[in-house]
CSV table of C-alpha atoms in Angstrom, one decimal:
chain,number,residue,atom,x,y,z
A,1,UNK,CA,-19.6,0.7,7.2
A,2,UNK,CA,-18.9,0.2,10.8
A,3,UNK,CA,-14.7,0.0,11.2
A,4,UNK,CA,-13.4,-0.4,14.3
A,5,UNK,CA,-10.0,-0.6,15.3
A,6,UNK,CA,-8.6,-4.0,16.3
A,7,UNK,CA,-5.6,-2.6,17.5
A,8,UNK,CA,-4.6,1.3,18.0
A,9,UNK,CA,-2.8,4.0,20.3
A,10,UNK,CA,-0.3,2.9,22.3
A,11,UNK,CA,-0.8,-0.6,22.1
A,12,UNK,CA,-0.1,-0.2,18.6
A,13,UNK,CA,2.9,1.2,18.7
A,14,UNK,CA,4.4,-0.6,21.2
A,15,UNK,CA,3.5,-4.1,19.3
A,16,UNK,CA,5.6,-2.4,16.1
A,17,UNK,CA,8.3,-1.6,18.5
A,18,UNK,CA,8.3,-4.6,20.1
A,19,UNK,CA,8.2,-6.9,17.5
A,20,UNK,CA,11.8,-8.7,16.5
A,21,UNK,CA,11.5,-12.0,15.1
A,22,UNK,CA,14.2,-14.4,13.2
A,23,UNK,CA,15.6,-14.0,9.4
A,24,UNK,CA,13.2,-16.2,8.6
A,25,UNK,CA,9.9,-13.7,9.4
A,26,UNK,CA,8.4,-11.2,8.5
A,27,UNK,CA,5.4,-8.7,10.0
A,28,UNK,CA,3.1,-6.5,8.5
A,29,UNK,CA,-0.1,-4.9,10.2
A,30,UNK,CA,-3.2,-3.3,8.4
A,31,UNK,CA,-3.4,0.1,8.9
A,32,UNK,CA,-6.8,1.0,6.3
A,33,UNK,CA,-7.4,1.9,3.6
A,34,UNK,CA,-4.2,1.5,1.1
A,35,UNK,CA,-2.3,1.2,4.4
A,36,UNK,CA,0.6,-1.7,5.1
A,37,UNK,CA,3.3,-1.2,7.6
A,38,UNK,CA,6.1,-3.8,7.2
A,39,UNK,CA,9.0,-5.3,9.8
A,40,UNK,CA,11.6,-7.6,8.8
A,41,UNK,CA,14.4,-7.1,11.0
A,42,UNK,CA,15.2,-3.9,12.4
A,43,UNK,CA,13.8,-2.7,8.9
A,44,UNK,CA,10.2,-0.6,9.1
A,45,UNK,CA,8.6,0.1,6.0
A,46,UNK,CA,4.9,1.7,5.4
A,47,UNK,CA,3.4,1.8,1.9
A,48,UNK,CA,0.5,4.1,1.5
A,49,UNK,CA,0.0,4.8,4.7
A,50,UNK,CA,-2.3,7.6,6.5
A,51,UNK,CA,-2.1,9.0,10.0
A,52,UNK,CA,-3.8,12.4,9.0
A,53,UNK,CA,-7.2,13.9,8.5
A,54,UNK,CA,-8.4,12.9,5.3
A,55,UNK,CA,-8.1,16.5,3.7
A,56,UNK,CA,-9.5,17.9,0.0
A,57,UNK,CA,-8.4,19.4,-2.7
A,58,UNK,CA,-9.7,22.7,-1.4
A,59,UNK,CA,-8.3,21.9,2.6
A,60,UNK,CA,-11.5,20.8,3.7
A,61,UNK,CA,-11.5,17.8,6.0
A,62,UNK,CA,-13.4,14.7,4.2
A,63,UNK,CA,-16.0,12.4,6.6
A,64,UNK,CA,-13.4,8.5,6.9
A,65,UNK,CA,-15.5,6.0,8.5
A,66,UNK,CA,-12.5,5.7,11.1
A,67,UNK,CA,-10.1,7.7,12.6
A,68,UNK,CA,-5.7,7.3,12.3
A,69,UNK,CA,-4.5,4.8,15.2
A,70,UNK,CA,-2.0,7.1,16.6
A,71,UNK,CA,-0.5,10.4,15.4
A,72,UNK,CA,1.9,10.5,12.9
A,73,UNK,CA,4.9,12.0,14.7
A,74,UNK,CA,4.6,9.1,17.2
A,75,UNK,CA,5.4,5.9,14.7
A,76,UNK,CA,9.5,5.9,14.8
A,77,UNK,CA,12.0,3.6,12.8
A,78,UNK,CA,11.0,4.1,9.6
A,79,UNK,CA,13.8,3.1,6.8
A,80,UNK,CA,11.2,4.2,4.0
A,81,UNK,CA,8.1,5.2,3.1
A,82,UNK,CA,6.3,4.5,-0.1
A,83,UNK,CA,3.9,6.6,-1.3
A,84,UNK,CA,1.7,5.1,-5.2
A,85,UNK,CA,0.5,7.9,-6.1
A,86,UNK,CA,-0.7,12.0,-5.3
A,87,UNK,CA,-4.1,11.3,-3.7
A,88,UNK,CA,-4.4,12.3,-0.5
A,89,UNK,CA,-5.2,8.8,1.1
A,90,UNK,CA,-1.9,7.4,-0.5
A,91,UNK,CA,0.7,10.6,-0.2
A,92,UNK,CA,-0.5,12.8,2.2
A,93,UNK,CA,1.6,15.6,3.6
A,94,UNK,CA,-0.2,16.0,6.9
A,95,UNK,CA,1.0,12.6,7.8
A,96,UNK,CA,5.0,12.7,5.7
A,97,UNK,CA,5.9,16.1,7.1
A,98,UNK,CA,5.8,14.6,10.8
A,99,UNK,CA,7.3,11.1,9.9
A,100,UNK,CA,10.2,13.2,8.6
A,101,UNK,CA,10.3,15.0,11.6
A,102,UNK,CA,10.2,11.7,13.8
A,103,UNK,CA,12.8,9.9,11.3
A,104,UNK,CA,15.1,11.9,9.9
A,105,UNK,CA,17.2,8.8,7.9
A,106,UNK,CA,14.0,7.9,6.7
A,107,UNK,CA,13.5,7.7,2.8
A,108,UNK,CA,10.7,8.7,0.5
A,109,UNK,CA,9.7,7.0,-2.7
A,110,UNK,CA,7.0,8.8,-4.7
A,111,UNK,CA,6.5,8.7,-8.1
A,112,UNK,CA,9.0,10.9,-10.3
A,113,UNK,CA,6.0,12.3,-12.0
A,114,UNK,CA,4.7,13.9,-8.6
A,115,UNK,CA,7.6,15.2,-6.5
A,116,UNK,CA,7.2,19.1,-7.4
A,117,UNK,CA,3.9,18.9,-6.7
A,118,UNK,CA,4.4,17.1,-3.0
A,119,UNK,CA,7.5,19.1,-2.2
A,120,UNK,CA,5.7,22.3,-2.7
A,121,UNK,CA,3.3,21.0,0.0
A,122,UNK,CA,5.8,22.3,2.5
A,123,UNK,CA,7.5,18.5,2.7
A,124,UNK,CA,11.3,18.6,2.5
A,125,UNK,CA,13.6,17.2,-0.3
A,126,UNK,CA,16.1,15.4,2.3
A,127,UNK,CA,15.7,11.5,2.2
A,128,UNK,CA,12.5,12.1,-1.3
A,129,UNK,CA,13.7,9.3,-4.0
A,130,UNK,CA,12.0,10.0,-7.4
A,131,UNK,CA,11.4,6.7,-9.1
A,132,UNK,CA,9.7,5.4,-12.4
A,133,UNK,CA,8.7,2.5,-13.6
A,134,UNK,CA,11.2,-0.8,-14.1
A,135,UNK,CA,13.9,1.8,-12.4
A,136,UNK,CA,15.5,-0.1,-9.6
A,137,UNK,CA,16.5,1.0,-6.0
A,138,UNK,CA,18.4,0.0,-3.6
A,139,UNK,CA,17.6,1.3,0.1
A,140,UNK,CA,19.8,-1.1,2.3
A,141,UNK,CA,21.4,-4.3,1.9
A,142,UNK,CA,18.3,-6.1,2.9
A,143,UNK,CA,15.9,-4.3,0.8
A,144,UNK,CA,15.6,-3.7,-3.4
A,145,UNK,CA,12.7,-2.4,-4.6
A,146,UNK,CA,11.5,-2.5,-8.5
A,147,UNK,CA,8.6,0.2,-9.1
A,148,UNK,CA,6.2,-1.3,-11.5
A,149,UNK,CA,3.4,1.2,-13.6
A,150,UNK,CA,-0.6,1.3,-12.1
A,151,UNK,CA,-3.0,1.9,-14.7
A,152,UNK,CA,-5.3,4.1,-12.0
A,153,UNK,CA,-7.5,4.2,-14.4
A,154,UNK,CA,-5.0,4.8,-17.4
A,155,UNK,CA,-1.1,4.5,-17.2
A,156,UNK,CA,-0.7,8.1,-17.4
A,157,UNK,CA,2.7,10.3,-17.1
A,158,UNK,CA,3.7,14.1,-17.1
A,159,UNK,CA,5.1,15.7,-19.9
A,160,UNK,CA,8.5,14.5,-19.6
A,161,UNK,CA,7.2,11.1,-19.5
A,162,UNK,CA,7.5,10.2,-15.8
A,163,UNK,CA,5.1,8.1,-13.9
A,164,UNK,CA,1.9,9.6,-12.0
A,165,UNK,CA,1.2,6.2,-10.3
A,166,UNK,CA,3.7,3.2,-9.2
A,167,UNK,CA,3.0,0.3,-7.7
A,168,UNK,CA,6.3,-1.3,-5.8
A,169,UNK,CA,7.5,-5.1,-6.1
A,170,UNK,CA,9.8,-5.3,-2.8
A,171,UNK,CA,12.6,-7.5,-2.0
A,172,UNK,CA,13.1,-7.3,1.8
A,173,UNK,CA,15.5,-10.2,3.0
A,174,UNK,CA,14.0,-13.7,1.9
A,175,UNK,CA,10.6,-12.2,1.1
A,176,UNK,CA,9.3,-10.7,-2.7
A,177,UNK,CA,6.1,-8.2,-2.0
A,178,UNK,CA,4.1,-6.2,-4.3
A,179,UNK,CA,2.0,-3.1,-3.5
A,180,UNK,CA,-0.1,-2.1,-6.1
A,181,UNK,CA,-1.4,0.9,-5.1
A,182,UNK,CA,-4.8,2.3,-7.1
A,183,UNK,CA,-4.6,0.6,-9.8
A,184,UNK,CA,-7.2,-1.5,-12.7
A,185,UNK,CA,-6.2,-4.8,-13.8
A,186,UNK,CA,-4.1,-4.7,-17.7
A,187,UNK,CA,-2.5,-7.5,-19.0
A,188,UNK,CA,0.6,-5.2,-18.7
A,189,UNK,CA,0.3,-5.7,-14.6
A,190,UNK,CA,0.1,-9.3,-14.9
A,191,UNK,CA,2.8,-9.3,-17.4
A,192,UNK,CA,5.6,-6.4,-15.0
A,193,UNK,CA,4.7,-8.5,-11.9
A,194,UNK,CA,5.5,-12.2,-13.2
A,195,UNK,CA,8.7,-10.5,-14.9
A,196,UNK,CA,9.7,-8.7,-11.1
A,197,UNK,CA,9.1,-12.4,-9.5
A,198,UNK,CA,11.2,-13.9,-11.9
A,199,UNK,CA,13.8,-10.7,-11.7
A,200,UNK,CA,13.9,-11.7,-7.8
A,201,UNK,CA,14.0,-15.8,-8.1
A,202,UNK,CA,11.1,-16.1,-7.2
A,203,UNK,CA,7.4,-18.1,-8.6
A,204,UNK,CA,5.0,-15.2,-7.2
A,205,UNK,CA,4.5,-12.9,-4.6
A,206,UNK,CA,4.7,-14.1,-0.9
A,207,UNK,CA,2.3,-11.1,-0.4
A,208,UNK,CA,0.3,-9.3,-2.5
A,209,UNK,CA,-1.8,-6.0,-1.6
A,210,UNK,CA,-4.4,-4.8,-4.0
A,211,UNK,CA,-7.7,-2.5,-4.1
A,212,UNK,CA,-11.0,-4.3,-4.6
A,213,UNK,CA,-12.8,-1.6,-4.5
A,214,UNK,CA,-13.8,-0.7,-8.5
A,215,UNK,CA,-15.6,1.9,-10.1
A,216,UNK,CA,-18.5,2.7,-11.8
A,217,UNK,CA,-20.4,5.5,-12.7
A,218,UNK,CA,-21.8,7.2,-9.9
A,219,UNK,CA,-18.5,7.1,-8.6
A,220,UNK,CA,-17.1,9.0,-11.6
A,221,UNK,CA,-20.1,11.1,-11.3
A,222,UNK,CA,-18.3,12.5,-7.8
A,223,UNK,CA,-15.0,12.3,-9.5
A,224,UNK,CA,-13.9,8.7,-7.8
A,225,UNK,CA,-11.0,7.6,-9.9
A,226,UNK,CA,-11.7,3.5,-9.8
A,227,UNK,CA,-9.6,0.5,-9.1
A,228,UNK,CA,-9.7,-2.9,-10.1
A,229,UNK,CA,-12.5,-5.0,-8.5
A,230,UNK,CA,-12.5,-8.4,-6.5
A,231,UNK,CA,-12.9,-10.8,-9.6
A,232,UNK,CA,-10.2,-8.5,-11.0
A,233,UNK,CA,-7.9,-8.9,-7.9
A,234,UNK,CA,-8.8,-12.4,-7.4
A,235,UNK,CA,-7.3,-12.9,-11.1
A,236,UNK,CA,-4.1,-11.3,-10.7
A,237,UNK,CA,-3.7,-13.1,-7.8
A,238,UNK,CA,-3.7,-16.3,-9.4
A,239,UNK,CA,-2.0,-15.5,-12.6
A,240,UNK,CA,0.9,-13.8,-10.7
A,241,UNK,CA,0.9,-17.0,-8.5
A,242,UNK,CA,0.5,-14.8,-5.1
A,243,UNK,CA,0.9,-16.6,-2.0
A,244,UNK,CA,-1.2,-14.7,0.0
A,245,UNK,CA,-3.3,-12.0,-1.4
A,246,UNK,CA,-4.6,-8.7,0.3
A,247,UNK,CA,-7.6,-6.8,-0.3
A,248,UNK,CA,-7.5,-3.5,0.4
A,249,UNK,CA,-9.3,-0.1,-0.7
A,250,UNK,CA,-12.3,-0.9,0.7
A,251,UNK,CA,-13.6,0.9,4.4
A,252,UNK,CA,-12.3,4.3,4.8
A,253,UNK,CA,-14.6,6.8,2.8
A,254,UNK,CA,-18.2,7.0,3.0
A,255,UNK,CA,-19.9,6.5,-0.6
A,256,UNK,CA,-16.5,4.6,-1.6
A,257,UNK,CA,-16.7,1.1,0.4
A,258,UNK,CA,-17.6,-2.8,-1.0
A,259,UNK,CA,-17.8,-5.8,1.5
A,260,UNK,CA,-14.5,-7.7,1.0
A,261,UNK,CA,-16.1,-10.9,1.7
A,262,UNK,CA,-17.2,-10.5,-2.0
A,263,UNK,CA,-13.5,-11.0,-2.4
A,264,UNK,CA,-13.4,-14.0,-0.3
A,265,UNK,CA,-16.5,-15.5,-2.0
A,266,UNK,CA,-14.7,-14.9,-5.6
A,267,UNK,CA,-11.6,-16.3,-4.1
A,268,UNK,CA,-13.5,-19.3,-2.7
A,269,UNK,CA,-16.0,-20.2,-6.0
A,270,UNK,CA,-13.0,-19.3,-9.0
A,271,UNK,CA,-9.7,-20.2,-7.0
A,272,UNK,CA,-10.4,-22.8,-4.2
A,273,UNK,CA,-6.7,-23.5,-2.5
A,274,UNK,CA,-5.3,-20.1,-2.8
A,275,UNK,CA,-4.8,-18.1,0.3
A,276,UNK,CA,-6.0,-14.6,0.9
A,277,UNK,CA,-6.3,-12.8,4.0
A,278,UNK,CA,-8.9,-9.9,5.2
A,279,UNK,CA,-7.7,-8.4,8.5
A,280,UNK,CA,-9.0,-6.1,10.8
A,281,UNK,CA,-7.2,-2.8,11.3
A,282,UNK,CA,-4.5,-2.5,13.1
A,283,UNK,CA,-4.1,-6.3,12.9
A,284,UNK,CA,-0.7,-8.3,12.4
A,285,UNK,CA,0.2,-10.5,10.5
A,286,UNK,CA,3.7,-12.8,10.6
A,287,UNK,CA,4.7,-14.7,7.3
A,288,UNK,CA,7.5,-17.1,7.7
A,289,UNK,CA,9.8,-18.5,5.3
């Protein structure tokens, strides 16, 4: 797959910086992969997002089909970052431990289930939130956010029952997001995201950010852990009543990729009317309320 970024570098950074619209708006850009960076306000928020080398297990680098946009250290303002889950595309200590350095008020919501692990990755405990499912939190008066499970493939928790994967349903000002992260579709999802819209007043997601990418054997074969797949995203969209829905998941590693006009087609043929959006990276996008 041939990605190419839209936007990057400096350019980048100085369109995050640079960006202050009314109450009324909100920004987010695409930055791959599981990657959404979020402005309302003076409030920055990235979910997923990775500015690193894509490293293994075993601290080998892994072959990406693009490179970060900028370094990690440069992106400033952050009020949080939240990470799903302790894959190295979603929390990834190469790209945290620099953030923290270049945002020291800047919060970290990981799953409960996963701190130790990411703190003994050298990351420090200052500003690291350990959250589980249907537990909420309250970062500033503008933002509330309601961790939901992600079944990535199976709801799965550690021994003391904490959650390995979260996705996060986000209040931020006027707007009601949800984030996924890896996750297959359960009746359960549909069922924790229609009760966190109607927890915030709302019908349905203004925005909603979901893999496409899915899973199948030969994946599993090479130890690929799957995610729901466009009809399967294209569903939750319209039975959560999304807005606008996001694929994701679906250009960064070789081996790993599906064309998200699939998505659109599925979208298109089953769902005519409903908006969804595929964007190109580094791309923003303004909702308005």
């Amino acid at each position: 797959m041939n990605c190419r970024w839209y936007c990057s570098g400096e350019k980048l950074l100085t369109q995050i910086r640079e960006t202050n619209l009314p109450d009324e708006a909100l920004t987010f850009w695409y930055l791959g992969q599981m990657g959404i960076l979020v402005k309302y306000k003076e409030e920055l928020v990235a979910f997923d997002v990775l500015l690193s080398e894509l490293r293994r297990a075993d601290g080998s680098v892994g072959a990406t089909n693009y490179q970060p946009p900028f370094e990690p250290g440069a992106l400033t303002g952050l009020t949080a970052f939240f990470g799903s889950h302790d894959h190295a595309d979603h929390i990834n200590t190469q790209t945290l431990i620099p953030l923290q350095k270049s945002n020291p008020g800047m919060k970290i919501i990981i799953p409960e289930g996963v701190r130790r692990q990411v703190l003994e990755r050298g990351l420090s405990n200052t500003g690291v939130i350990g959250a589980d499912a249907g537990q909420e939190i309250t970062l500033s008066p503008d933002i509330r956010v309601l961790p939901l499970a992600s079944a990535h493939e199976t709801y799965d928790t550690d021994e003391n029952g904490h959650n390995l994967f979260l996705g996060f349903a986000v209040k931020i000002g006027p707007f009601f997001l949800y984030h996924s992260g890896d996750t297959v579709l359960t009746e359960r999802l549909i069922s924790d995201v229609c009760a966190a819209s109607a927890r915030a007043g709302v019908s349905g997601p203004d925005a909603e950010f979901v893999p496409v990418n899915g899973a199948d054997l030969p994946r599993h074969r090479r130890n690929i852990v799957g995610n729901m797949d466009e009809r399967s995203a294209a569903f939750l969209a319209q039975e959560t009543n999304a807005d606008l829905v996001v694929p994701l998941h679906y250009d960064l590693v070789p081996g790993n990729t599906v064309n998200p006009l699939v998505f659109a087609s599925v979208m298109d043929e089953e769902y005519p009317g409903r908006k969804y959006g595929i964007y190109r990276l580094g791309e923003r996008v303004i909702l308005w309320k």
